[in-house]
Amino acid sequence: MKLGILVSALALCAGVASAAAEDVTIGMIEPMTGPSASTGKQAKAGAELYIALHGATVAGKTIKLEIKDDTGAADVTKRLAQELVANDHAAALIGFGLTPLALAAAPIATEAKVPEIVTSAATAVITEKSPFIVRTSFTLPQASAPMAEWAVKNGIKKVVTIVTDYGPGLDAEKWFGETFKKAGGEIVQAIRVPLKNPDFAPFIQRVADDKPDAVFVFVPSGFGAIFMKQFAERGLAEAGIKLIGTGDVTDDDQLADIGDPALGAVTAHHYSAAHDSPENKEFVAAFEKANGFRPNFMAVGAYDGMALVYHALEATKGATDGPALLAAMKGAKWTSPRGPVEIDPDTRDIVQNVYIRKVEKKDGQLFNVEFATVPMVKDPFKASKK
Ligand code: PHB
């Protein structure tokens, strides 16, 4: 009898132990505080919504999302990545709000053979820094080259570029500039503004003096409102200078804050909260209900990052070894709220539609309204090296 109790107690312990072993930790690292906190807020909400809508169980495993705040500091990202892999046995790392943060985790992903799913950062070269990096955000060349093509076809001949002076800004400057010049356009000035404590006003004054047809701008998500306010204050729109850019500057998270000065801005990007599809309508409604704010492209990047985790775990039937998960992620295809997407098996970058959009008012609210689609764009940086 006593033995019977002991045996069932042991069985119970084993049951508890094996139930615990069924948890799969996914380590999310994002700036939840600091100047890029809006990215962390959006990414966290996007990843959590995926789990809420699809259930926490996949292939017999329970997903445990561990969210860590790197404050936007690369040394913190690296330490958190190390801890998540070594102490929490994370099966995948996800997030990475800025390029330097994605790069800081790359050696950890390589060494631990754990997939690093970049859902936010967007400098083209990131995926080349570890064979374990897979991306569900976008690349700046992917958005900037289509913007240049549209500009030339729509009577814009002279452009000043203004970009934030680090990886993604330099990609935007290069890929907009080169594509624009190749198609017959002229870049009259290429301005770079520091990432830390940016004051765009003196730069914007220099733009006014050049009298271009348009200003092409890249600022990282979260910085659009500062730029747009200063652009409006200097009267550039009244002077007939158009605003074009990648969609980071008219970020859905900031459009309401920017207000009417955003009206008419034309940008190229992979996601708008106004994207007209049943998948997106469902996504936006559920997101707003859960969070009380509108999703932006950082939310969709993280939502799709979780979709990729689920897809991979289903493919491995719940096995969590990194190389198997990585293999399952390569070539994955699904319908995102942004439209059809796939992971290029060679570059591990996302292939997706790039939409040309204009800021318009719908029912009293500002939206990036899509009016043209460049279908299934691969990152041109990697394509150019072939
Ligand atoms: C980046 O640092 O890679 C980055 C951040 C915000 C963006 C785009 C790129 O909106």
Short mmCIF file of C-alpha atoms and ligand atoms in Angstrom, two decimals:
data_model
loop_
_atom_site.label_atom_id
_atom_site.label_comp_id
_atom_site.label_asym_id
_atom_site.label_seq_id
_atom_site.Cartn_x
_atom_site.Cartn_y
_atom_site.Cartn_z
CA MET A 1 0.00 0.00 0.00
CA LYS A 2 2.74 2.37 1.06
CA LEU A 3 4.70 1.35 -2.01
CA GLY A 4 1.62 2.03 -4.11
CA ILE A 5 1.38 5.55 -2.76
CA LEU A 6 5.10 6.05 -3.36
CA VAL A 7 4.81 4.82 -6.92
CA SER A 8 1.90 7.10 -7.69
CA ALA A 9 3.67 10.00 -5.99
CA LEU A 10 6.70 9.35 -8.20
CA ALA A 11 4.48 9.07 -11.24
CA LEU A 12 2.91 12.38 -10.30
CA CYS A 13 6.35 13.99 -9.95
CA ALA A 14 7.40 12.57 -13.30
CA GLY A 15 4.15 13.87 -14.77
CA VAL A 16 4.82 17.36 -13.39
CA ALA A 17 8.42 17.20 -14.59
CA SER A 18 7.45 16.15 -18.08
CA ALA A 19 4.67 18.76 -18.24
CA ALA A 20 7.26 21.40 -17.33
CA ALA A 21 9.59 20.01 -20.00
CA GLU A 22 6.85 20.60 -22.56
CA ASP A 23 7.26 24.36 -22.23
CA VAL A 24 9.15 26.06 -25.02
CA THR A 25 10.68 29.39 -24.10
CA ILE A 26 10.83 32.04 -26.80
CA GLY A 27 13.03 34.94 -25.70
CA MET A 28 11.87 38.32 -26.91
CA ILE A 29 14.37 41.18 -26.62
CA GLU A 30 13.16 44.69 -27.44
CA PRO A 31 13.66 48.25 -26.20
CA MET A 32 10.68 48.59 -23.81
CA THR A 33 12.09 51.89 -22.47
CA GLY A 34 14.13 54.70 -24.04
CA PRO A 35 13.68 56.50 -27.38
CA SER A 36 12.62 53.33 -29.25
CA ALA A 37 10.13 52.17 -26.58
CA SER A 38 7.27 52.44 -29.11
CA THR A 39 8.92 49.61 -31.05
CA GLY A 40 9.04 47.42 -27.95
CA LYS A 41 5.45 48.23 -27.06
CA GLN A 42 4.23 47.34 -30.55
CA ALA A 43 6.36 44.18 -30.88
CA LYS A 44 5.28 42.84 -27.49
CA ALA A 45 1.63 43.45 -28.33
CA GLY A 46 2.04 41.80 -31.76
CA ALA A 47 3.70 38.65 -30.40
CA GLU A 48 1.21 38.34 -27.54
CA LEU A 49 -1.71 38.75 -29.91
CA TYR A 50 -0.46 35.88 -32.08
CA ILE A 51 -0.40 33.62 -29.03
CA ALA A 52 -3.81 34.85 -27.84
CA LEU A 53 -5.42 34.19 -31.24
CA HIS A 54 -3.74 30.84 -31.95
CA GLY A 55 -3.49 29.38 -28.45
CA ALA A 56 -0.30 28.85 -26.44
CA THR A 57 -0.01 25.19 -27.45
CA VAL A 58 1.67 24.10 -30.66
CA ALA A 59 2.79 20.56 -31.59
CA GLY A 60 2.19 19.47 -27.99
CA LYS A 61 4.39 22.23 -26.56
CA THR A 62 3.37 25.26 -24.54
CA ILE A 63 4.84 28.53 -25.71
CA LYS A 64 6.30 30.69 -22.97
CA LEU A 65 7.17 34.16 -24.20
CA GLU A 66 9.88 35.75 -22.03
CA ILE A 67 10.02 39.48 -22.76
CA LYS A 68 13.20 41.38 -21.86
CA ASP A 69 13.93 45.10 -22.06
CA ASP A 70 17.34 45.90 -23.52
CA THR A 71 16.66 49.67 -23.18
CA GLY A 72 18.10 50.09 -26.67
CA ALA A 73 21.68 49.35 -25.49
CA ALA A 74 23.57 46.73 -27.52
CA ASP A 75 25.64 45.43 -24.57
CA VAL A 76 22.40 44.73 -22.71
CA THR A 77 20.92 42.95 -25.77
CA LYS A 78 23.95 40.69 -25.90
CA ARG A 79 23.83 39.84 -22.20
CA LEU A 80 20.09 39.14 -22.33
CA ALA A 81 20.53 36.91 -25.39
CA GLN A 82 23.23 34.98 -23.57
CA GLU A 83 21.07 34.55 -20.46
CA LEU A 84 17.99 33.50 -22.43
CA VAL A 85 19.96 30.84 -24.26
CA ALA A 86 22.06 29.57 -21.33
CA ASN A 87 19.65 29.87 -18.38
CA ASP A 88 16.19 29.73 -19.95
CA HIS A 89 17.13 27.35 -22.79
CA ALA A 90 15.24 29.57 -25.22
CA ALA A 91 14.44 27.72 -28.45
CA ALA A 92 14.45 30.98 -30.39
CA LEU A 93 15.29 34.64 -29.85
CA ILE A 94 12.90 37.17 -31.34
CA GLY A 95 12.59 40.95 -31.65
CA PHE A 96 15.57 43.34 -31.96
CA GLY A 97 14.34 46.90 -32.23
CA LEU A 98 17.35 48.54 -33.85
CA THR A 99 20.11 47.34 -36.16
CA PRO A 100 22.96 47.51 -33.60
CA LEU A 101 20.85 45.39 -31.23
CA ALA A 102 20.18 42.70 -33.86
CA LEU A 103 23.90 42.63 -34.66
CA ALA A 104 24.87 42.32 -30.98
CA ALA A 105 22.92 39.06 -30.64
CA ALA A 106 24.24 37.51 -33.87
CA PRO A 107 27.33 35.81 -32.35
CA ILE A 108 25.17 34.29 -29.59
CA ALA A 109 22.73 32.84 -32.14
CA THR A 110 25.60 31.36 -34.14
CA GLU A 111 27.39 29.87 -31.17
CA ALA A 112 24.26 28.46 -29.51
CA LYS A 113 22.73 27.38 -32.85
CA VAL A 114 19.49 29.11 -31.88
CA PRO A 115 17.37 30.95 -34.47
CA GLU A 116 17.40 34.75 -34.10
CA ILE A 117 14.18 36.04 -35.63
CA VAL A 118 14.60 39.72 -36.44
CA THR A 119 11.12 41.22 -36.37
CA SER A 120 12.03 44.92 -36.19
CA ALA A 121 15.53 45.90 -37.40
CA ALA A 122 15.92 46.41 -41.15
CA THR A 123 19.49 47.07 -42.36
CA ALA A 124 20.00 44.71 -45.28
CA VAL A 125 23.28 43.21 -44.08
CA ILE A 126 21.90 41.88 -40.75
CA THR A 127 20.96 38.42 -42.08
CA GLU A 128 24.54 37.92 -43.28
CA LYS A 129 25.92 38.23 -39.74
CA SER A 130 24.74 34.79 -38.62
CA PRO A 131 23.42 31.76 -40.53
CA PHE A 132 20.83 31.52 -37.70
CA ILE A 133 19.23 34.93 -38.41
CA VAL A 134 15.82 34.92 -40.10
CA ARG A 135 13.89 38.15 -40.70
CA THR A 136 10.17 38.97 -40.66
CA SER A 137 10.45 42.78 -40.74
CA PHE A 138 11.73 44.21 -44.04
CA THR A 139 14.90 45.71 -45.48
CA LEU A 140 15.44 49.37 -46.28
CA PRO A 141 16.55 48.61 -49.86
CA GLN A 142 13.28 46.65 -50.28
CA ALA A 143 11.21 49.78 -49.51
CA SER A 144 13.54 52.51 -50.86
CA ALA A 145 14.10 51.24 -54.42
CA PRO A 146 10.34 51.04 -55.23
CA MET A 147 9.90 54.54 -53.77
CA ALA A 148 12.54 55.88 -56.20
CA GLU A 149 10.89 54.17 -59.17
CA TRP A 150 7.51 55.64 -58.27
CA ALA A 151 9.01 59.14 -57.79
CA VAL A 152 10.62 59.21 -61.25
CA LYS A 153 7.43 57.99 -62.91
CA ASN A 154 5.45 60.70 -61.13
CA GLY A 155 7.31 63.79 -62.21
CA ILE A 156 9.73 64.11 -59.30
CA LYS A 157 13.12 65.06 -60.77
CA LYS A 158 15.14 66.73 -57.99
CA VAL A 159 15.32 65.23 -54.50
CA VAL A 160 17.10 65.96 -51.24
CA THR A 161 17.51 62.86 -49.07
CA ILE A 162 17.48 63.10 -45.26
CA VAL A 163 18.30 59.95 -43.30
CA THR A 164 19.24 59.01 -39.78
CA ASP A 165 22.97 58.38 -39.78
CA TYR A 166 23.31 54.63 -39.13
CA GLY A 167 22.76 51.30 -40.91
CA PRO A 168 19.15 51.55 -42.12
CA GLY A 169 19.47 55.26 -43.00
CA LEU A 170 22.57 54.61 -45.07
CA ASP A 171 20.79 51.73 -46.85
CA ALA A 172 17.82 54.02 -47.57
CA GLU A 173 20.06 56.82 -48.87
CA LYS A 174 22.02 54.45 -51.12
CA TRP A 175 19.10 52.45 -52.54
CA PHE A 176 16.79 55.40 -53.04
CA GLY A 177 19.63 57.52 -54.48
CA GLU A 178 21.09 54.95 -56.84
CA THR A 179 17.73 53.76 -58.14
CA PHE A 180 16.54 57.35 -58.59
CA LYS A 181 19.68 58.43 -60.46
CA LYS A 182 19.63 55.35 -62.68
CA ALA A 183 16.07 56.24 -63.70
CA GLY A 184 17.12 59.83 -64.59
CA GLY A 185 16.53 61.68 -61.31
CA GLU A 186 18.94 64.03 -59.54
CA ILE A 187 19.94 63.97 -55.87
CA VAL A 188 20.79 67.57 -55.01
CA GLN A 189 21.87 66.91 -51.46
CA ALA A 190 22.19 63.86 -49.17
CA ILE A 191 21.80 64.87 -45.52
CA ARG A 192 22.51 62.60 -42.54
CA VAL A 193 21.15 63.39 -39.08
CA PRO A 194 22.48 61.76 -35.88
CA LEU A 195 20.41 59.00 -34.25
CA LYS A 196 20.87 60.40 -30.74
CA ASN A 197 18.83 63.49 -29.83
CA PRO A 198 18.00 64.45 -33.41
CA ASP A 199 17.14 68.06 -34.20
CA PHE A 200 16.05 68.14 -37.82
CA ALA A 201 15.32 71.90 -37.98
CA PRO A 202 18.74 73.13 -39.22
CA PHE A 203 18.83 70.34 -41.83
CA ILE A 204 15.33 71.09 -43.01
CA GLN A 205 16.31 74.76 -43.47
CA ARG A 206 19.09 73.60 -45.82
CA VAL A 207 16.50 71.64 -47.82
CA ALA A 208 14.33 74.71 -48.32
CA ASP A 209 17.28 76.54 -49.88
CA ASP A 210 17.76 73.78 -52.48
CA LYS A 211 14.14 73.97 -53.73
CA PRO A 212 13.87 70.28 -54.67
CA ASP A 213 10.66 68.69 -55.97
CA ALA A 214 10.63 66.37 -52.98
CA VAL A 215 12.41 65.34 -49.81
CA PHE A 216 13.00 61.62 -49.34
CA VAL A 217 13.24 60.72 -45.66
CA PHE A 218 14.13 57.76 -43.49
CA VAL A 219 13.89 58.04 -39.72
CA PRO A 220 13.45 54.98 -37.49
CA SER A 221 10.02 54.15 -36.13
CA GLY A 222 9.22 56.44 -33.20
CA PHE A 223 11.05 59.47 -34.64
CA GLY A 224 8.51 60.39 -37.35
CA ALA A 225 6.55 62.91 -35.27
CA ILE A 226 9.62 65.04 -34.45
CA PHE A 227 10.63 65.11 -38.11
CA MET A 228 7.18 65.83 -39.51
CA LYS A 229 6.50 68.65 -37.05
CA GLN A 230 9.75 70.39 -37.97
CA PHE A 231 9.09 69.81 -41.70
CA ALA A 232 5.69 71.47 -41.30
CA GLU A 233 7.00 74.36 -39.18
CA ARG A 234 9.55 75.30 -41.86
CA GLY A 235 6.77 75.63 -44.44
CA LEU A 236 8.24 73.14 -46.90
CA ALA A 237 4.85 71.82 -47.97
CA GLU A 238 3.64 75.38 -48.70
CA ALA A 239 6.77 75.87 -50.80
CA GLY A 240 5.55 72.96 -52.96
CA ILE A 241 8.15 70.47 -51.70
CA LYS A 242 6.63 66.99 -51.48
CA LEU A 243 7.42 64.53 -48.74
CA ILE A 244 8.27 60.98 -49.78
CA GLY A 245 10.04 58.21 -47.89
CA THR A 246 9.91 54.74 -46.50
CA GLY A 247 6.85 54.17 -44.31
CA ASP A 248 8.85 54.51 -41.08
CA VAL A 249 8.24 58.29 -41.01
CA THR A 250 4.44 57.99 -41.27
CA ASP A 251 4.37 55.10 -38.84
CA ASP A 252 0.82 54.07 -37.87
CA ASP A 253 1.84 54.41 -34.20
CA GLN A 254 2.57 58.12 -34.68
CA LEU A 255 0.18 59.31 -37.40
CA ALA A 256 -2.43 60.63 -34.97
CA ASP A 257 0.32 62.50 -33.10
CA ILE A 258 1.68 64.04 -36.29
CA GLY A 259 -1.78 65.13 -37.37
CA ASP A 260 -2.64 67.02 -40.55
CA PRO A 261 0.97 67.91 -41.52
CA ALA A 262 1.25 64.24 -42.59
CA LEU A 263 -1.53 64.60 -45.18
CA GLY A 264 -0.33 63.88 -48.70
CA ALA A 265 2.99 62.24 -47.74
CA VAL A 266 3.72 59.36 -50.14
CA THR A 267 5.71 56.44 -48.79
CA ALA A 268 6.66 52.89 -49.76
CA HIS A 269 6.30 50.16 -47.14
CA HIS A 270 5.23 46.62 -46.47
CA TYR A 271 2.49 47.31 -43.94
CA SER A 272 -0.32 49.77 -43.33
CA ALA A 273 -3.05 49.39 -40.71
CA ALA A 274 -5.39 50.34 -43.58
CA HIS A 275 -4.31 47.35 -45.72
CA ASP A 276 -7.49 46.05 -47.29
CA SER A 277 -7.67 42.31 -46.65
CA PRO A 278 -9.82 40.08 -44.42
CA GLU A 279 -6.69 38.93 -42.54
CA ASN A 280 -5.70 42.51 -41.77
CA LYS A 281 -9.18 43.62 -40.74
CA GLU A 282 -9.31 40.76 -38.26
CA PHE A 283 -5.78 41.51 -37.03
CA VAL A 284 -6.38 45.25 -36.54
CA ALA A 285 -9.71 44.72 -34.77
CA ALA A 286 -8.25 42.12 -32.37
CA PHE A 287 -5.11 44.21 -31.78
CA GLU A 288 -7.05 47.39 -30.99
CA LYS A 289 -9.41 45.50 -28.71
CA ALA A 290 -6.51 43.98 -26.77
CA ASN A 291 -4.33 47.08 -26.58
CA GLY A 292 -6.38 50.21 -27.17
CA PHE A 293 -3.98 51.47 -29.84
CA ARG A 294 -3.37 50.88 -33.54
CA PRO A 295 -0.82 48.29 -34.73
CA ASN A 296 2.11 49.45 -36.83
CA PHE A 297 4.68 47.51 -38.88
CA MET A 298 6.64 46.59 -35.75
CA ALA A 299 3.55 44.81 -34.37
CA VAL A 300 3.09 42.90 -37.63
CA GLY A 301 6.79 41.96 -37.74
CA ALA A 302 6.50 40.38 -34.29
CA TYR A 303 3.12 38.78 -35.02
CA ASP A 304 4.67 37.14 -38.08
CA GLY A 305 7.79 36.24 -36.08
CA MET A 306 5.54 34.18 -33.81
CA ALA A 307 3.76 32.74 -36.88
CA LEU A 308 7.18 31.55 -38.03
CA VAL A 309 7.93 29.97 -34.64
CA TYR A 310 4.60 28.09 -34.72
CA HIS A 311 5.18 27.00 -38.31
CA ALA A 312 8.65 25.67 -37.45
CA LEU A 313 7.48 23.81 -34.33
CA GLU A 314 4.68 22.20 -36.30
CA ALA A 315 7.16 21.12 -38.97
CA THR A 316 9.56 19.60 -36.41
CA LYS A 317 6.61 18.02 -34.54
CA GLY A 318 7.62 19.95 -31.45
CA ALA A 319 11.38 19.25 -31.59
CA THR A 320 13.25 22.36 -30.46
CA ASP A 321 16.77 21.89 -31.72
CA GLY A 322 17.93 25.06 -33.43
CA PRO A 323 19.15 23.69 -36.77
CA ALA A 324 15.86 21.77 -37.27
CA LEU A 325 13.78 24.86 -36.47
CA LEU A 326 15.95 26.98 -38.77
CA ALA A 327 15.58 24.47 -41.63
CA ALA A 328 11.79 24.58 -41.20
CA MET A 329 11.77 28.38 -41.29
CA LYS A 330 13.60 28.54 -44.63
CA GLY A 331 11.06 28.67 -47.46
CA ALA A 332 8.07 29.09 -45.10
CA LYS A 333 5.10 30.82 -46.77
CA TRP A 334 1.98 32.23 -45.22
CA THR A 335 -0.64 34.98 -45.47
CA SER A 336 0.24 37.79 -43.10
CA PRO A 337 -1.96 40.78 -42.23
CA ARG A 338 0.40 42.62 -44.62
CA GLY A 339 -0.34 40.23 -47.54
CA PRO A 340 1.46 37.12 -48.87
CA VAL A 341 4.95 36.54 -47.43
CA GLU A 342 7.71 33.97 -47.69
CA ILE A 343 11.14 33.42 -46.19
CA ASP A 344 13.74 33.31 -48.95
CA PRO A 345 15.56 30.02 -48.24
CA ASP A 346 18.89 31.43 -49.52
CA THR A 347 19.00 34.79 -47.74
CA ARG A 348 16.59 34.11 -44.82
CA ASP A 349 15.00 37.50 -45.56
CA ILE A 350 11.31 38.05 -46.06
CA VAL A 351 9.89 38.35 -49.59
CA GLN A 352 6.78 40.54 -49.60
CA ASN A 353 4.68 43.12 -51.41
CA VAL A 354 5.80 46.71 -51.15
CA TYR A 355 2.89 49.14 -51.27
CA ILE A 356 2.93 52.77 -52.34
CA ARG A 357 0.68 54.71 -49.97
CA LYS A 358 -0.54 58.24 -49.37
CA VAL A 359 -1.56 59.71 -46.01
CA GLU A 360 -5.28 60.47 -46.18
CA LYS A 361 -8.12 61.01 -43.76
CA LYS A 362 -10.69 58.23 -43.44
CA ASP A 363 -13.58 58.75 -41.00
CA GLY A 364 -11.63 61.56 -39.36
CA GLN A 365 -8.46 59.50 -38.80
CA LEU A 366 -5.17 59.55 -40.69
CA PHE A 367 -4.10 56.42 -42.53
CA ASN A 368 -1.45 55.34 -45.02
CA VAL A 369 -3.83 54.45 -47.85
CA GLU A 370 -2.27 51.97 -50.28
CA PHE A 371 -2.80 52.77 -53.97
CA ALA A 372 -0.18 50.67 -55.82
CA THR A 373 1.54 47.33 -55.18
CA VAL A 374 4.98 46.11 -56.19
CA PRO A 375 4.51 42.37 -55.80
CA MET A 376 6.78 40.01 -53.88
CA VAL A 377 9.94 42.13 -53.62
CA LYS A 378 13.15 40.37 -52.60
CA ASP A 379 15.81 42.34 -50.75
CA PRO A 380 17.60 44.07 -53.67
CA PHE A 381 20.89 44.28 -51.74
CA LYS A 382 21.31 40.50 -51.72
CA ALA A 383 19.93 40.14 -55.25
CA SER A 384 22.57 42.67 -56.43
CA LYS A 385 25.41 40.47 -55.14
CA LYS A 386 24.41 37.41 -57.14
C1 PHB B 1 16.79 49.61 -37.53
O1 PHB B 1 17.51 50.09 -36.63
O2 PHB B 1 17.17 48.66 -38.24
C2 PHB B 1 15.44 50.19 -37.77
C3 PHB B 1 14.73 50.74 -36.72
C4 PHB B 1 13.48 51.30 -36.98
C5 PHB B 1 12.96 51.29 -38.26
C6 PHB B 1 13.67 50.74 -39.30
C7 PHB B 1 14.92 50.19 -39.07
O3 PHB B 1 11.77 51.87 -38.49
#
